[in-house]
mmCIF file of C-alpha atoms in Angstrom:
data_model
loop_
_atom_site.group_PDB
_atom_site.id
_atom_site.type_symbol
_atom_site.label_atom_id
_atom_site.label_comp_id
_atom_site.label_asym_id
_atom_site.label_seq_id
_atom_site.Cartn_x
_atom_site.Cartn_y
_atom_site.Cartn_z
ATOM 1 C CA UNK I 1 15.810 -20.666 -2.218
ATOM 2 C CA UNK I 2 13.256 -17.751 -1.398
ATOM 3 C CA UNK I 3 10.389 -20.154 -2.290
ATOM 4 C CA UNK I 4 11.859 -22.651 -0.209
ATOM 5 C CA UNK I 5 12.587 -20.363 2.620
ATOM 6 C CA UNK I 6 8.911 -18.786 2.404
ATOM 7 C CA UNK I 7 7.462 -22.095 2.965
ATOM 8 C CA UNK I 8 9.811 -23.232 5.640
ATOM 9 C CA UNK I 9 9.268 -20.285 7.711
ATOM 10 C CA UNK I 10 5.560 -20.165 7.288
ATOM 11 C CA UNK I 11 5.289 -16.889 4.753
ATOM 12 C CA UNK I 12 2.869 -17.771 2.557
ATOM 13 C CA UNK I 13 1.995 -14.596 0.491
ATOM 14 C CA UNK I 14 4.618 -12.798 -2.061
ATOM 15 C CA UNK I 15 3.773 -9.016 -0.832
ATOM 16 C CA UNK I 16 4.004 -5.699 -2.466
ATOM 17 C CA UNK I 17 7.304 -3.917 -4.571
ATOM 18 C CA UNK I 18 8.736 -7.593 -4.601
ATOM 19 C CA UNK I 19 10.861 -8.812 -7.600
ATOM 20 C CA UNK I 20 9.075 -9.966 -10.728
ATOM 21 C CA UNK I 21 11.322 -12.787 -11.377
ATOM 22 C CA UNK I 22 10.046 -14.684 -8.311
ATOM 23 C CA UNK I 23 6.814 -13.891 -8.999
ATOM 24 C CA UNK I 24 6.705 -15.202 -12.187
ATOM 25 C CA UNK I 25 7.593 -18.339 -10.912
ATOM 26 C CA UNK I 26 3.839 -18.658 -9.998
ATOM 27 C CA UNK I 27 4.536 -20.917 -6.635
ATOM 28 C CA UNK I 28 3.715 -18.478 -4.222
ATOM 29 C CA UNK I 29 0.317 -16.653 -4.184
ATOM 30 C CA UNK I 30 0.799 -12.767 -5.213
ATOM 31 C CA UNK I 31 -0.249 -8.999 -5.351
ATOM 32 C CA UNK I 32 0.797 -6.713 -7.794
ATOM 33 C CA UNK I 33 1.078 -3.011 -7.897
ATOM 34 C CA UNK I 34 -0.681 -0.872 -11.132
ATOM 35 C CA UNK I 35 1.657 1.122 -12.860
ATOM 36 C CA UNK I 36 1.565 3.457 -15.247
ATOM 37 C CA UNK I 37 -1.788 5.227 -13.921
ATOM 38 C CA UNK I 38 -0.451 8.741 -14.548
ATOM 39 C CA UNK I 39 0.711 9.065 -10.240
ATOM 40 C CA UNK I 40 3.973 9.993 -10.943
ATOM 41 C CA UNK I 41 4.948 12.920 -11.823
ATOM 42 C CA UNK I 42 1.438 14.324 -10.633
ATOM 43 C CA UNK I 43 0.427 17.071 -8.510
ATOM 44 C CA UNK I 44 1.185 15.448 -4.826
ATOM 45 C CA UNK I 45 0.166 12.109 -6.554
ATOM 46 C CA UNK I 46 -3.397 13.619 -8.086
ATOM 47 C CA UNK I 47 -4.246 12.538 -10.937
ATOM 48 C CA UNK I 48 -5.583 14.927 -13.525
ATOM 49 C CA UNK I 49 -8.927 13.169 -14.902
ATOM 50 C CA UNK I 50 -9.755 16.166 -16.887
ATOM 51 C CA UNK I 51 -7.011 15.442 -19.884
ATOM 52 C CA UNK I 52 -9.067 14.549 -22.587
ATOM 53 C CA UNK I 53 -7.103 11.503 -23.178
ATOM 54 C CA UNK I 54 -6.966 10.143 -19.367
ATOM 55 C CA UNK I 55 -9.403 7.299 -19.403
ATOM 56 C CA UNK I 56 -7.956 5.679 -22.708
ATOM 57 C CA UNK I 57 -4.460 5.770 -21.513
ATOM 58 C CA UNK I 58 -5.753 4.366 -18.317
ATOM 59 C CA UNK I 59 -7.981 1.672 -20.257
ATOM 60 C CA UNK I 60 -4.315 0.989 -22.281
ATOM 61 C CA UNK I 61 -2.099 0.479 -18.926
ATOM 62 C CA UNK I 62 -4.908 -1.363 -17.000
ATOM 63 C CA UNK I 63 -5.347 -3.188 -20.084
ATOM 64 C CA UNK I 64 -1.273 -4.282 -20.741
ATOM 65 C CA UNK I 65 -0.976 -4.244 -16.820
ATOM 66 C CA UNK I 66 -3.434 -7.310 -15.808
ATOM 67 C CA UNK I 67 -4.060 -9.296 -19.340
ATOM 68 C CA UNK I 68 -0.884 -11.265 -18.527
ATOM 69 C CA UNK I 69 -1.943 -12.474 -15.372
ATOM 70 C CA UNK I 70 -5.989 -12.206 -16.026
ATOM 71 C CA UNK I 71 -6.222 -16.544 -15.437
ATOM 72 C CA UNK I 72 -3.702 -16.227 -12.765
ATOM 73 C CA UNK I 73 -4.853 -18.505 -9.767
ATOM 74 C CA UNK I 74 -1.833 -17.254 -7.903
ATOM 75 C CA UNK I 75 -2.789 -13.787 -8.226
ATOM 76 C CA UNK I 76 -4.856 -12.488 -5.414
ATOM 77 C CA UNK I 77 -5.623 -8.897 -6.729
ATOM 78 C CA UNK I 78 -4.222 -5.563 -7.711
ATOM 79 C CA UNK I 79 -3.073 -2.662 -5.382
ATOM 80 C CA UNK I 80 -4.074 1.031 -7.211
ATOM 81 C CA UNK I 81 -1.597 2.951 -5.309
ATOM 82 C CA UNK I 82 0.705 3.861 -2.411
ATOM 83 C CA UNK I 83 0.694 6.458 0.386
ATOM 84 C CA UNK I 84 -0.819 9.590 -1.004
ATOM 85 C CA UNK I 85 0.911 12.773 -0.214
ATOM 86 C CA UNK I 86 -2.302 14.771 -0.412
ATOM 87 C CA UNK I 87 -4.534 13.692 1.982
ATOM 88 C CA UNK I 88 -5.604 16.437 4.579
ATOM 89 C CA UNK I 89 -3.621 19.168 2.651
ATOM 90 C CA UNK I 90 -6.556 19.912 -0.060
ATOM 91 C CA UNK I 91 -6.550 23.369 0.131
ATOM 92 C CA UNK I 92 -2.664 23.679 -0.597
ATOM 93 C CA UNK I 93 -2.837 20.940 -3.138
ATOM 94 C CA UNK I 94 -5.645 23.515 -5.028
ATOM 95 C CA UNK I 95 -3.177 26.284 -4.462
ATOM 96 C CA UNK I 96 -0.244 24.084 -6.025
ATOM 97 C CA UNK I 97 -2.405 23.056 -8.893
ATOM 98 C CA UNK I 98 -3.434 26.387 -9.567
ATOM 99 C CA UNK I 99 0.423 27.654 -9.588
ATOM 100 C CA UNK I 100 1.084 25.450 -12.246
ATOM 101 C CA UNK I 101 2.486 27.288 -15.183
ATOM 102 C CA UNK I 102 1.186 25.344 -18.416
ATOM 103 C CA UNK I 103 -2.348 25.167 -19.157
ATOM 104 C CA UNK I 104 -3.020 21.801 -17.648
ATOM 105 C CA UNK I 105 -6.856 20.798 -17.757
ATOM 106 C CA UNK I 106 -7.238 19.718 -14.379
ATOM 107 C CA UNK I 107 -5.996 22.953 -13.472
ATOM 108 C CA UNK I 108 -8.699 24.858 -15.810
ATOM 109 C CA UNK I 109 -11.263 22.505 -14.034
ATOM 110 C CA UNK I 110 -10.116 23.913 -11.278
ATOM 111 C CA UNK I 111 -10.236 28.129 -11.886
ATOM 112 C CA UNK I 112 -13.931 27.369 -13.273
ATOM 113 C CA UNK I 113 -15.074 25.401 -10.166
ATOM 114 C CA UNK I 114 -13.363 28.191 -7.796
ATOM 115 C CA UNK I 115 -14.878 30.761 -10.159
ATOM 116 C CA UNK I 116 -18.566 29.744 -8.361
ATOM 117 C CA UNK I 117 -16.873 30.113 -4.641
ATOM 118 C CA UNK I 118 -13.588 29.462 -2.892
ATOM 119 C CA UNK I 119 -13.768 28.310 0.480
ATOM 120 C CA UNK I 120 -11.942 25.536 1.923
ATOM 121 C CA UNK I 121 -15.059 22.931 1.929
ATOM 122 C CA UNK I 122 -15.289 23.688 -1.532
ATOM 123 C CA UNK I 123 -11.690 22.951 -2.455
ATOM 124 C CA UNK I 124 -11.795 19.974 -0.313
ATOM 125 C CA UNK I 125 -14.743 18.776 -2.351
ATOM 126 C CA UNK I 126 -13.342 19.616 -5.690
ATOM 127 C CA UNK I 127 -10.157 17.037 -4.599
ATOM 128 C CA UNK I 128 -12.643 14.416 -3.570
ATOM 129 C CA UNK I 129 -14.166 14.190 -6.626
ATOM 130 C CA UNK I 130 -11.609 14.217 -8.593
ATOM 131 C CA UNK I 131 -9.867 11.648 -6.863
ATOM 132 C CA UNK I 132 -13.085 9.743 -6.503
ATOM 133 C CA UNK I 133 -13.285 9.893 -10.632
ATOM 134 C CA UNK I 134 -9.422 8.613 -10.761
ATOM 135 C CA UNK I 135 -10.813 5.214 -8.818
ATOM 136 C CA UNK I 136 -13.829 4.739 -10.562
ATOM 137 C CA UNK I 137 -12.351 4.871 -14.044
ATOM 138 C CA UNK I 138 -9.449 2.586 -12.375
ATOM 139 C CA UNK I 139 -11.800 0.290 -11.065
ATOM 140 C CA UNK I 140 -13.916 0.300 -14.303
ATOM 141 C CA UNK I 141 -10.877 -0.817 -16.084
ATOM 142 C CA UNK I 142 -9.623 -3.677 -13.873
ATOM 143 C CA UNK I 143 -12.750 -4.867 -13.785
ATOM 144 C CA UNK I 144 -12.942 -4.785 -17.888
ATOM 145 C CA UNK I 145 -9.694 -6.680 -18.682
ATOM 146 C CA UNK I 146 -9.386 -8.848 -15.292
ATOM 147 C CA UNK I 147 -12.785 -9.394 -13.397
ATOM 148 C CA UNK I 148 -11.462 -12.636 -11.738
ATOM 149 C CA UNK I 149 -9.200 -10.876 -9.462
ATOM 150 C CA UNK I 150 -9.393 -8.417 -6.679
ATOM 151 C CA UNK I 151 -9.247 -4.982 -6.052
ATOM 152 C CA UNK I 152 -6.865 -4.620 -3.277
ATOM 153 C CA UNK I 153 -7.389 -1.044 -2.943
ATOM 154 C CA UNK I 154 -4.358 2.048 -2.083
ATOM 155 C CA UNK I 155 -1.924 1.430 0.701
ATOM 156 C CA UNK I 156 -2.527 4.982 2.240
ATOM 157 C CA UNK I 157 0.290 6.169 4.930
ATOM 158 C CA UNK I 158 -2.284 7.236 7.334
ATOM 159 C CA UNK I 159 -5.654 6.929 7.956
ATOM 160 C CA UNK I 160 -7.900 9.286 5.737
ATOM 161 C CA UNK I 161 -11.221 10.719 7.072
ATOM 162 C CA UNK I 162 -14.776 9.124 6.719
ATOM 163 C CA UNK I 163 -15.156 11.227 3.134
ATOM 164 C CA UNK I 164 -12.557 9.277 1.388
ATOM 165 C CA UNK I 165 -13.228 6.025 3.163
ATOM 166 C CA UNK I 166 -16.743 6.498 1.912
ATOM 167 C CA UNK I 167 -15.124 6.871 -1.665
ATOM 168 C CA UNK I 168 -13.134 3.898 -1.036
ATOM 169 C CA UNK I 169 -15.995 1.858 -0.349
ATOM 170 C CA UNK I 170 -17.784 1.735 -3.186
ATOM 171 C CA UNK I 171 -14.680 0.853 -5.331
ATOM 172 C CA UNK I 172 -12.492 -1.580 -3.920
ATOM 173 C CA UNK I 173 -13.243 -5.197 -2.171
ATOM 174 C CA UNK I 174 -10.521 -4.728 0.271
ATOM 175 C CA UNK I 175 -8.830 -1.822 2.219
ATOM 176 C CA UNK I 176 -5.313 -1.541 2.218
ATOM 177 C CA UNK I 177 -3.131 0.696 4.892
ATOM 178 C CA UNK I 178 0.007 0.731 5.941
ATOM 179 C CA UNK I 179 1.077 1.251 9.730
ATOM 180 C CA UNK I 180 4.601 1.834 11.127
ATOM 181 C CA UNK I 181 3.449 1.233 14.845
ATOM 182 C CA UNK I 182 3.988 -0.563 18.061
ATOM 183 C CA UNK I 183 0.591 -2.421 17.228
ATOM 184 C CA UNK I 184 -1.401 -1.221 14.307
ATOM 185 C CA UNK I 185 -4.242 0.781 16.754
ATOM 186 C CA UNK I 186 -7.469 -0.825 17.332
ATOM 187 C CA UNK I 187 -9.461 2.290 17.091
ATOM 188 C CA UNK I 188 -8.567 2.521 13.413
ATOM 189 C CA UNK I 189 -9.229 -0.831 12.633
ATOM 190 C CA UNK I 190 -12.592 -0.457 13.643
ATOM 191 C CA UNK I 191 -13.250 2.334 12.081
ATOM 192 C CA UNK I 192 -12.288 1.238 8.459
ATOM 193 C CA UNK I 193 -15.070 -1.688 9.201
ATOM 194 C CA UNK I 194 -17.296 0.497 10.566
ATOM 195 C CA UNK I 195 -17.614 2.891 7.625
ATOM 196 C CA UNK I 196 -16.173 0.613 4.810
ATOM 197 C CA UNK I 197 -17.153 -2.654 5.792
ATOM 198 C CA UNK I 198 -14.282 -4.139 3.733
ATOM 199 C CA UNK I 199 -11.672 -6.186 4.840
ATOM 200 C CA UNK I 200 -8.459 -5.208 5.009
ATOM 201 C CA UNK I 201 -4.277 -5.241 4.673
ATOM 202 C CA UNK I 202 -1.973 -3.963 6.065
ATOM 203 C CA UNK I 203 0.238 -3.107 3.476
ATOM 204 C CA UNK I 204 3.890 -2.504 5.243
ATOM 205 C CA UNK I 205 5.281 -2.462 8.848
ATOM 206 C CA UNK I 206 8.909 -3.537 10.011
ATOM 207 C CA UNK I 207 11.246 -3.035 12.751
ATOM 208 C CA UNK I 208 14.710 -1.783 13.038
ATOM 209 C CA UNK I 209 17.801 -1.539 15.107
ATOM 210 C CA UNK I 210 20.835 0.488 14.615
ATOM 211 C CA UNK I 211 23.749 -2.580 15.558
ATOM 212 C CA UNK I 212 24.275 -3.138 12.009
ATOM 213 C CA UNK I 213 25.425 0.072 10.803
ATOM 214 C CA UNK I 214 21.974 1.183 9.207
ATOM 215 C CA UNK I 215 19.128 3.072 9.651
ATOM 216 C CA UNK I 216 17.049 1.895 13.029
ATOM 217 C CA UNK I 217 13.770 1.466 9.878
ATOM 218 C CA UNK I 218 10.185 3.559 10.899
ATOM 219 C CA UNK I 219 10.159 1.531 14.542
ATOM 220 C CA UNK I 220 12.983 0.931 16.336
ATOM 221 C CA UNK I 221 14.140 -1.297 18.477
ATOM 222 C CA UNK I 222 16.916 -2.203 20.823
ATOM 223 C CA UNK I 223 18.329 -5.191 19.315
ATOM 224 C CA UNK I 224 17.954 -7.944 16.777
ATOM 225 C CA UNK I 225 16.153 -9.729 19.346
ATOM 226 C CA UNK I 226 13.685 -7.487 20.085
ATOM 227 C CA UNK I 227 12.817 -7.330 16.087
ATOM 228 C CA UNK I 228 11.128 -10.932 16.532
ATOM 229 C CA UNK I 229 9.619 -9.946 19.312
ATOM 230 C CA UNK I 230 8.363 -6.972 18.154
ATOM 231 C CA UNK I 231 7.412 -8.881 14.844
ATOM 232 C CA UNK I 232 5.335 -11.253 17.120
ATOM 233 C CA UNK I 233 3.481 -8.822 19.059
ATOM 234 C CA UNK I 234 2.634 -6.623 15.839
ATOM 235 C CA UNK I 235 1.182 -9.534 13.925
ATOM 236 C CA UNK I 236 -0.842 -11.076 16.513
ATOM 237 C CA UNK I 237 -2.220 -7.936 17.101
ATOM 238 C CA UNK I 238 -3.291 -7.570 13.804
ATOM 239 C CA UNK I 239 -4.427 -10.737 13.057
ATOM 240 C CA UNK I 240 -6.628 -10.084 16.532
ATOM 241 C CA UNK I 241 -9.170 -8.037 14.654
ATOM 242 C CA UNK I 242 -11.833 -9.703 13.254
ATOM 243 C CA UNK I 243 -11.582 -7.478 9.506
ATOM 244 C CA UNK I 244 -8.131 -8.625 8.721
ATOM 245 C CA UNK I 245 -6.680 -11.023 6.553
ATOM 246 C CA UNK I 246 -3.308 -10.026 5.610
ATOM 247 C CA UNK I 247 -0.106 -7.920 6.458
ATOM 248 C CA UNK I 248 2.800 -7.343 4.278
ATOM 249 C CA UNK I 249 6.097 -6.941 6.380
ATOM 250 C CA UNK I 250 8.521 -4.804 4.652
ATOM 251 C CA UNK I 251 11.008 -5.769 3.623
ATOM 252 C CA UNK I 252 12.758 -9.625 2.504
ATOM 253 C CA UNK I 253 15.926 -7.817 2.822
ATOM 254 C CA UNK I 254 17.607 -5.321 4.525
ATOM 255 C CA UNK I 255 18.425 -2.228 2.266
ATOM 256 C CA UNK I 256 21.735 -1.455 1.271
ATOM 257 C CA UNK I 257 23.812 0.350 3.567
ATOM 258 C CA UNK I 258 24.626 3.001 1.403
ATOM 259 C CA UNK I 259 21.211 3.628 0.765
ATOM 260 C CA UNK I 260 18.512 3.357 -1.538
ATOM 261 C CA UNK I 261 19.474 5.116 -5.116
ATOM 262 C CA UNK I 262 16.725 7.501 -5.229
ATOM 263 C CA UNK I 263 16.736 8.694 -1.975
ATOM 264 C CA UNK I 264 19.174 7.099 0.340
ATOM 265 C CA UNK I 265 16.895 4.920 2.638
ATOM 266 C CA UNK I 266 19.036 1.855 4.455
ATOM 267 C CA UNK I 267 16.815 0.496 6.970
ATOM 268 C CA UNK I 268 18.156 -2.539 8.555
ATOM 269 C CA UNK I 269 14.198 -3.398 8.501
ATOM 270 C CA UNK I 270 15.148 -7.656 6.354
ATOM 271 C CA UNK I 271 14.636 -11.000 7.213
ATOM 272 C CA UNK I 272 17.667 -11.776 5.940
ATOM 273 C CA UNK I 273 20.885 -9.190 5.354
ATOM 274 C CA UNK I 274 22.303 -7.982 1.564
ATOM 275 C CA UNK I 275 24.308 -11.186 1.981
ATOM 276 C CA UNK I 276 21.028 -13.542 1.766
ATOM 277 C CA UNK I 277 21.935 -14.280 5.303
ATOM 278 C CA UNK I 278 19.028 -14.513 7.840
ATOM 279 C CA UNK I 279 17.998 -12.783 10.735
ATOM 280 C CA UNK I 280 17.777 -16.249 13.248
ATOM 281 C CA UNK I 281 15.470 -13.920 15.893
ATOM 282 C CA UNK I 282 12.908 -12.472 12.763
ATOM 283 C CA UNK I 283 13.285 -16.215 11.299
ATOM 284 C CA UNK I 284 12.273 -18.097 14.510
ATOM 285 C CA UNK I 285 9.664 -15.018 15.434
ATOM 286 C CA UNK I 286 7.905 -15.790 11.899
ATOM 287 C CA UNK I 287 7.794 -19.334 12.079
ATOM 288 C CA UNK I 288 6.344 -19.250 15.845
ATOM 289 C CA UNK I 289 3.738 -16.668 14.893
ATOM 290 C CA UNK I 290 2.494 -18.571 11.216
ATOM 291 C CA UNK I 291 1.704 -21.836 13.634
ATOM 292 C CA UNK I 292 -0.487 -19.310 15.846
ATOM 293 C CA UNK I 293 -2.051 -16.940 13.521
ATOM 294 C CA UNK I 294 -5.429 -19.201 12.775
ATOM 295 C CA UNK I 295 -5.821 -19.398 16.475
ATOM 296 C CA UNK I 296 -5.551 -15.820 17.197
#
């Protein structure tokens, strides 16, 4: 029924986080998340690159991530990550790294580089380049055990500064962002193409009201109406800029209205509710706007 409903309405990409079961189905084109990559349970989502064993374990889970779907033609590419915690907070990230207890390596790294001067530019370039070493020896990877897919870069919460865009550049073939907004703004639109020069996705965006009991989602609204409307405007406005060629709405389904296990989140943010019902106002708003898109 999903596949069914996707094609009636006009949805004609299976985004990010979605279930495995329908993707496996392989009648919907796809993206898929890397796991595994060492991210969790990292410093602020750092990965330390200095563990002597860090690019064979991420050789191993690039390599039993993407084999399975490496003559996919409904695969579109792979997303390295999500929203980064750490971006424009290097120097506390160095100061949490360096309060680490155990002897980790990347925090050794770190006390040797500091050793030759600690200033804030310096810590800020020390995070850099160790990030910039995490997405090369990603990229190096993917590009090892899959090369006929794409690189659909991180989903980052927020816009990062010219320094890591310039990183980004030279690793992915697409930028990926995510934008809880009105409108995602045109400013940073332009200035992803104007330093990157990739195309890009948006990642996630929704809308949300509180008349169901839930959580009003990251942009609120005053009704269900108003969600189509607001879904309308958003992706028009996207699609308006000459560098993009997706968006991602999140999510197929409201949350629960208990919340989310791990940390309580029950946006009422779905195209259809926890009872497989839809939304008639996000339904009709998504079919109107797929028939306009390639004019826009």
């Amino acid at each position: 029924m999903v596949i069914d409903r996707m094609s009636n309405w006009g949805i004609n990409t299976i985004a990010n986080w979605s279930s495995m079961a329908v993707i496996n189905m392989n009648q919907k084109p796809f993206m898929l998340q890397l796991r595994g990559l060492g991210i969790s349970g990292s410093v602020m989502g750092l990965v330390d690159v200095y563990a002597p064993n860090f690019k064979e374990s991420i050789n191993a889970k690039v390599s039993e991530a993407v084999t399975p779907y490496k003559n996919n033609k409904f695969l579109i590419g792979y997303f390295t990550g999500n929203e980064p915690s750490w971006l424009g907070q290097e120097s506390r990230l160095c100061d949490l790294i360096l309060a680490k207890s155990d002897a980790m390596p990347m925090k050794m790294a770190l006390q040797k580089y500091l050793n030759e001067g600690d200033t804030p530019e310096r810590r800020k370039k020390f995070i850099y380049n160790t990030f910039q070493n995490f997405l090369n020896s990603v990229n190096l990877a993917v590009t090892k055990y899959d090369p006929n897919h794409l690189t659909l870069g991180i989903r980052f919460g927020h816009l990062p500064e010219d320094g890591i865009l310039k990183i980004c550049k030279d690793v992915f073939d697409v930028f990926s962002f995510n934008c809880y907004d009105v409108a995602p703004p045109r400013e940073t639109m332009d200035r992803i193409m104007e330093v990157t020069g990739l195309p890009m996705i948006i990642g996630e965006y929704h809308f949300g009201t509180v008349n169901r009991g839930m959580a009003q989602a990251l942009v609120q609204v005053k009704n269900q109406e108003e969600r189509g409307v607001a879904y309308k405007y958003y992706t028009e406005q996207a699609f308006k800029h000459p560098g993009l060629i997706g968006v991602g709405y999140f999510q197929w389904a409201d949350q629960d209205v208990s919340g989310r296990s791990y940390d309580g989140e029950n946006y009422n943010c779905g195209i259809v509710d926890v009872s497989d019902r839809p939304y008639k106002p996000m339904v009709d708003a998504i079919k109107f706007t797929a028939k306009r898109l390639y004019n826009v």
